[in-house]
PDB file of C-alpha atoms and ligand atoms in Angstrom:
ATOM      1  CA  UNK A 215     100.130 141.388 103.118  1.00 57.00           C
ATOM      2  CA  UNK A 216      99.717 144.773 104.804  1.00 74.00           C
ATOM      3  CA  UNK A 217     101.536 147.772 103.349  1.00 84.00           C
ATOM      4  CA  UNK A 218     104.079 147.638 106.162  1.00 83.00           C
ATOM      5  CA  UNK A 219     104.541 143.964 107.077  1.00 89.00           C
ATOM      6  CA  UNK A 220     106.413 142.903 110.206  1.00 94.00           C
ATOM      7  CA  UNK A 221     110.188 142.978 109.791  1.00 96.00           C
ATOM      8  CA  UNK A 222     111.620 139.567 108.940  1.00 96.00           C
ATOM      9  CA  UNK A 223     115.246 139.245 110.082  1.00 97.00           C
ATOM     10  CA  UNK A 224     115.763 136.531 107.460  1.00 97.00           C
ATOM     11  CA  UNK A 225     115.281 138.933 104.544  1.00 98.00           C
ATOM     12  CA  UNK A 226     118.116 138.968 102.036  1.00 98.00           C
ATOM     13  CA  UNK A 227     119.495 142.396 102.999  1.00 98.00           C
ATOM     14  CA  UNK A 228     119.609 141.418 106.684  1.00 98.00           C
ATOM     15  CA  UNK A 229     121.674 138.420 105.577  1.00 98.00           C
ATOM     16  CA  UNK A 230     123.961 140.717 103.584  1.00 98.00           C
ATOM     17  CA  UNK A 231     124.400 142.954 106.663  1.00 98.00           C
ATOM     18  CA  UNK A 232     125.305 139.905 108.762  1.00 98.00           C
ATOM     19  CA  UNK A 233     127.711 138.713 106.075  1.00 97.00           C
ATOM     20  CA  UNK A 234     125.768 135.499 105.544  1.00 98.00           C
ATOM     21  CA  UNK A 235     125.542 136.092 101.815  1.00 96.00           C
ATOM     22  CA  UNK A 236     128.064 137.946  99.674  1.00 96.00           C
ATOM     23  CA  UNK A 237     127.632 141.395  98.158  1.00 97.00           C
ATOM     24  CA  UNK A 238     129.779 143.846  96.250  1.00 98.00           C
ATOM     25  CA  UNK A 239     130.129 146.598  98.827  1.00 98.00           C
ATOM     26  CA  UNK A 240     130.694 150.257  98.020  1.00 98.00           C
ATOM     27  CA  UNK A 241     130.693 151.889 101.413  1.00 98.00           C
ATOM     28  CA  UNK A 242     130.058 150.859 104.992  1.00 98.00           C
ATOM     29  CA  UNK A 243     129.836 152.567 108.377  1.00 98.00           C
ATOM     30  CA  UNK A 244     128.258 151.435 111.657  1.00 97.00           C
ATOM     31  CA  UNK A 245     124.948 152.741 110.275  1.00 97.00           C
ATOM     32  CA  UNK A 246     125.009 152.632 106.497  1.00 98.00           C
ATOM     33  CA  UNK A 247     125.772 150.007 103.893  1.00 98.00           C
ATOM     34  CA  UNK A 248     125.832 150.607 100.132  1.00 98.00           C
ATOM     35  CA  UNK A 249     126.265 147.716  97.718  1.00 98.00           C
ATOM     36  CA  UNK A 250     125.721 146.868  94.077  1.00 98.00           C
ATOM     37  CA  UNK A 251     122.312 145.559  92.978  1.00 98.00           C
ATOM     38  CA  UNK A 252     122.832 142.057  91.645  1.00 98.00           C
ATOM     39  CA  UNK A 253     120.018 142.477  89.079  1.00 97.00           C
ATOM     40  CA  UNK A 254     121.026 145.952  87.878  1.00 97.00           C
ATOM     41  CA  UNK A 255     118.667 148.044  85.798  1.00 97.00           C
ATOM     42  CA  UNK A 256     121.687 149.935  84.469  1.00 97.00           C
ATOM     43  CA  UNK A 257     125.464 149.973  84.914  1.00 98.00           C
ATOM     44  CA  UNK A 258     126.132 151.165  88.440  1.00 98.00           C
ATOM     45  CA  UNK A 259     122.693 150.442  89.941  1.00 98.00           C
ATOM     46  CA  UNK A 260     123.285 150.230  93.672  1.00 98.00           C
ATOM     47  CA  UNK A 261     121.360 150.149  96.927  1.00 98.00           C
ATOM     48  CA  UNK A 262     121.716 151.983 100.220  1.00 98.00           C
ATOM     49  CA  UNK A 263     120.380 150.599 103.493  1.00 98.00           C
ATOM     50  CA  UNK A 264     120.487 151.397 107.186  1.00 98.00           C
ATOM     51  CA  UNK A 265     122.190 148.552 109.035  1.00 98.00           C
ATOM     52  CA  UNK A 266     120.628 149.070 112.457  1.00 96.00           C
ATOM     53  CA  UNK A 267     117.087 150.033 111.447  1.00 96.00           C
ATOM     54  CA  UNK A 268     114.885 146.957 111.315  1.00 96.00           C
ATOM     55  CA  UNK A 269     112.482 148.816 109.057  1.00 97.00           C
ATOM     56  CA  UNK A 270     110.572 147.210 106.212  1.00 97.00           C
ATOM     57  CA  UNK A 271     109.785 150.490 104.481  1.00 97.00           C
ATOM     58  CA  UNK A 272     109.672 154.273 104.693  1.00 97.00           C
ATOM     59  CA  UNK A 273     106.896 154.261 107.313  1.00 96.00           C
ATOM     60  CA  UNK A 274     108.784 151.962 109.631  1.00 93.00           C
ATOM     61  CA  UNK A 275     111.965 153.927 110.419  1.00 97.00           C
ATOM     62  CA  UNK A 276     112.557 156.658 112.947  1.00 96.00           C
ATOM     63  CA  UNK A 277     113.399 160.090 111.585  1.00 97.00           C
ATOM     64  CA  UNK A 278     116.928 160.242 112.927  1.00 97.00           C
ATOM     65  CA  UNK A 279     117.843 156.985 111.225  1.00 98.00           C
ATOM     66  CA  UNK A 280     116.072 158.088 108.057  1.00 98.00           C
ATOM     67  CA  UNK A 281     118.088 161.312 108.065  1.00 98.00           C
ATOM     68  CA  UNK A 282     121.354 159.391 108.301  1.00 98.00           C
ATOM     69  CA  UNK A 283     120.188 156.970 105.597  1.00 98.00           C
ATOM     70  CA  UNK A 284     119.323 159.854 103.273  1.00 98.00           C
ATOM     71  CA  UNK A 285     122.703 161.454 103.905  1.00 98.00           C
ATOM     72  CA  UNK A 286     124.181 158.113 102.847  1.00 98.00           C
ATOM     73  CA  UNK A 287     122.045 158.080  99.706  1.00 98.00           C
ATOM     74  CA  UNK A 288     123.262 161.556  98.785  1.00 98.00           C
ATOM     75  CA  UNK A 289     126.887 160.569  99.391  1.00 98.00           C
ATOM     76  CA  UNK A 290     126.719 157.355  97.349  1.00 98.00           C
ATOM     77  CA  UNK A 291     124.777 159.049  94.535  1.00 98.00           C
ATOM     78  CA  UNK A 292     127.602 161.596  94.423  1.00 98.00           C
ATOM     79  CA  UNK A 293     130.082 158.743  94.013  1.00 98.00           C
ATOM     80  CA  UNK A 294     127.993 157.295  91.183  1.00 98.00           C
ATOM     81  CA  UNK A 295     127.777 160.732  89.549  1.00 98.00           C
ATOM     82  CA  UNK A 296     131.512 161.381  89.713  1.00 98.00           C
ATOM     83  CA  UNK A 297     132.672 157.803  89.153  1.00 98.00           C
ATOM     84  CA  UNK A 298     130.433 156.776  86.269  1.00 98.00           C
ATOM     85  CA  UNK A 299     129.367 160.123  84.816  1.00 98.00           C
ATOM     86  CA  UNK A 300     125.838 159.057  83.858  1.00 98.00           C
ATOM     87  CA  UNK A 301     123.510 161.492  82.101  1.00 98.00           C
ATOM     88  CA  UNK A 302     121.001 161.286  84.949  1.00 98.00           C
ATOM     89  CA  UNK A 303     120.364 159.449  88.202  1.00 98.00           C
ATOM     90  CA  UNK A 304     117.105 158.058  89.533  1.00 98.00           C
ATOM     91  CA  UNK A 305     116.631 157.598  93.262  1.00 98.00           C
ATOM     92  CA  UNK A 306     113.829 155.084  93.788  1.00 98.00           C
ATOM     93  CA  UNK A 307     112.195 153.531  96.830  1.00 98.00           C
ATOM     94  CA  UNK A 308     109.230 151.137  96.808  1.00 98.00           C
ATOM     95  CA  UNK A 309     106.736 150.623  99.641  1.00 97.00           C
ATOM     96  CA  UNK A 310     104.680 147.425  99.583  1.00 96.00           C
ATOM     97  CA  UNK A 311     104.584 144.515  97.184  1.00 96.00           C
ATOM     98  CA  UNK A 312     101.853 146.095  94.983  1.00 95.00           C
ATOM     99  CA  UNK A 313     104.198 149.058  94.469  1.00 96.00           C
ATOM    100  CA  UNK A 314     106.995 146.737  93.388  1.00 96.00           C
ATOM    101  CA  UNK A 315     108.869 146.145  96.654  1.00 97.00           C
ATOM    102  CA  UNK A 316     110.471 142.702  96.674  1.00 97.00           C
ATOM    103  CA  UNK A 317     112.895 142.926  99.620  1.00 98.00           C
ATOM    104  CA  UNK A 318     111.396 144.059 102.908  1.00 98.00           C
ATOM    105  CA  UNK A 319     114.303 145.898 104.467  1.00 98.00           C
ATOM    106  CA  UNK A 320     114.042 149.627 103.693  1.00 98.00           C
ATOM    107  CA  UNK A 321     116.395 150.564 100.863  1.00 98.00           C
ATOM    108  CA  UNK A 322     116.954 153.266  98.296  1.00 98.00           C
ATOM    109  CA  UNK A 323     117.904 152.453  94.720  1.00 98.00           C
ATOM    110  CA  UNK A 324     120.455 154.647  92.971  1.00 98.00           C
ATOM    111  CA  UNK A 325     119.971 154.032  89.252  1.00 98.00           C
ATOM    112  CA  UNK A 326     122.259 155.791  86.785  1.00 98.00           C
ATOM    113  CA  UNK A 327     120.586 156.714  83.513  1.00 98.00           C
ATOM    114  CA  UNK A 328     122.540 156.890  80.264  1.00 98.00           C
ATOM    115  CA  UNK A 329     121.035 158.676  77.269  1.00 98.00           C
ATOM    116  CA  UNK A 330     119.949 156.253  74.568  1.00 97.00           C
ATOM    117  CA  UNK A 331     120.125 153.214  76.865  1.00 97.00           C
ATOM    118  CA  UNK A 332     116.877 151.793  78.211  1.00 95.00           C
ATOM    119  CA  UNK A 333     116.708 150.702  81.829  1.00 96.00           C
ATOM    120  CA  UNK A 334     116.394 146.983  82.486  1.00 94.00           C
ATOM    121  CA  UNK A 335     113.460 145.436  84.335  1.00 93.00           C
ATOM    122  CA  UNK A 336     113.107 145.966  88.060  1.00 94.00           C
ATOM    123  CA  UNK A 337     114.318 143.090  90.266  1.00 89.00           C
ATOM    124  CA  UNK A 338     114.566 140.458  87.597  1.00 84.00           C
ATOM    125  CA  UNK A 339     116.424 138.954  84.697  1.00 81.00           C
ATOM    126  CA  UNK A 340     119.804 137.332  85.021  1.00 85.00           C
ATOM    127  CA  UNK A 341     122.174 138.341  87.784  1.00 94.00           C
ATOM    128  CA  UNK A 342     125.188 140.414  86.773  1.00 96.00           C
ATOM    129  CA  UNK A 343     128.660 138.859  86.787  1.00 95.00           C
ATOM    130  CA  UNK A 344     130.484 139.660  90.026  1.00 95.00           C
ATOM    131  CA  UNK A 345     133.500 140.831  87.973  1.00 96.00           C
ATOM    132  CA  UNK A 346     131.359 143.357  86.058  1.00 97.00           C
ATOM    133  CA  UNK A 347     129.884 144.647  89.318  1.00 98.00           C
ATOM    134  CA  UNK A 348     133.371 144.911  90.855  1.00 98.00           C
ATOM    135  CA  UNK A 349     134.617 146.946  87.894  1.00 98.00           C
ATOM    136  CA  UNK A 350     131.794 149.459  88.260  1.00 98.00           C
ATOM    137  CA  UNK A 351     132.093 149.432  92.044  1.00 98.00           C
ATOM    138  CA  UNK A 352     135.808 150.270  91.792  1.00 98.00           C
ATOM    139  CA  UNK A 353     134.997 153.446  89.896  1.00 98.00           C
ATOM    140  CA  UNK A 354     132.344 154.450  92.426  1.00 98.00           C
ATOM    141  CA  UNK A 355     134.614 153.636  95.391  1.00 98.00           C
ATOM    142  CA  UNK A 356     137.463 155.697  93.874  1.00 98.00           C
ATOM    143  CA  UNK A 357     135.146 158.667  93.384  1.00 98.00           C
ATOM    144  CA  UNK A 358     133.930 158.353  96.984  1.00 98.00           C
ATOM    145  CA  UNK A 359     137.512 158.399  98.245  1.00 97.00           C
ATOM    146  CA  UNK A 360     138.208 161.617  96.328  1.00 95.00           C
ATOM    147  CA  UNK A 361     135.009 163.362  97.536  1.00 86.00           C
TER     148      UNK A 361
HETATM  149  P1  LIG B 567     112.829 146.266  95.737  1.00 90.91           P
HETATM  150  O1  LIG B 567     112.085 145.467  94.704  1.00 90.91           O
HETATM  151  O2  LIG B 567     112.530 145.694  97.107  1.00 90.91           O
HETATM  152  O3  LIG B 567     112.628 147.733  95.666  1.00 90.91           O
HETATM  153  O4  LIG B 567     114.361 146.080  95.436  1.00 90.91           O
HETATM  154  C1  LIG B 567     115.111 144.979  95.800  1.00 90.91           C
HETATM  155  C2  LIG B 567     116.348 145.032  94.959  1.00 90.91           C
HETATM  156  O5  LIG B 567     117.247 144.073  95.474  1.00 90.91           O
HETATM  157  C3  LIG B 567     116.119 144.673  93.478  1.00 90.91           C
HETATM  158  O6  LIG B 567     116.575 145.719  92.656  1.00 90.91           O
HETATM  159  C4  LIG B 567     116.905 143.393  93.301  1.00 90.91           C
HETATM  160  O7  LIG B 567     117.528 143.351  92.034  1.00 90.91           O
HETATM  161  C5  LIG B 567     117.901 143.440  94.415  1.00 90.91           C
HETATM  162  N1  LIG B 567     118.327 142.142  94.909  1.00 90.91           N
HETATM  163  C6  LIG B 567     117.559 141.047  95.110  1.00 90.91           C
HETATM  164  N2  LIG B 567     118.283 140.055  95.649  1.00 90.91           N
HETATM  165  C7  LIG B 567     119.540 140.538  95.788  1.00 90.91           C
HETATM  166  C8  LIG B 567     120.750 139.972  96.285  1.00 90.91           C
HETATM  167  O8  LIG B 567     120.827 138.821  96.714  1.00 90.91           O
HETATM  168  N3  LIG B 567     121.849 140.767  96.276  1.00 90.91           N
HETATM  169  C9  LIG B 567     121.821 142.057  95.807  1.00 90.91           C
HETATM  170  N4  LIG B 567     122.953 142.736  95.840  1.00 90.91           N
HETATM  171  N5  LIG B 567     120.696 142.612  95.323  1.00 90.91           N
HETATM  172  C10 LIG B 567     119.567 141.871  95.319  1.00 90.91           C
END
C-alpha cells in the first residue's frame, strides 16, 4: 500500500458521514463532524473529520479544507478541555498503515490524558458501551454550547 492510497468511499468514516452506521456525535456542520472513538484510549477520546474532503490523509486534502478541519479540531478540543477537565490533551494524526493509520479518511484524534491513568491501546480492544460514550459526549456537548 502506498503512503497515500486512493480514497475508498466505503471506509467506515464515510459510512458514518452518510449515516449508514451509527456514531455518538459531538458536533456537526456542513463541513465538520466530531464523534466519539468507539475504541477509546481514554475517557473522552474523540475524532474530528472533514465531511466533504475525500482525503485519505494529511497529504490528500486541500489547504482551505484543512484549515477548516483544524479550526474544528481546536473547537472540539476546547469542549473536551472544559467538559472533562483532563490534565492534558493529545492531538494525534496518523499517515499510512505503517504509522498506525487504520481508517483511511483523514481524521484527528483528540485524546484526553489524566494523570496516573495510562492510555489504552490504539484502535483495538473492546468497544466502549454506547451509554458510557453518551455520558462523556454529553459533558463535551454542554461545554461546546457554553463556549
Ligand atoms: P487511525 O488508526 O486510522 O488513526 O484511527 C482510527 C480510529 O477509529 C481508531 O482510534 C479506532 O478506534 C476508531 N474506530 C474504528 N472503527 C470505528 C467505528 O466504527 N466507529 C468509531 N466511532 N470509531 C472507530
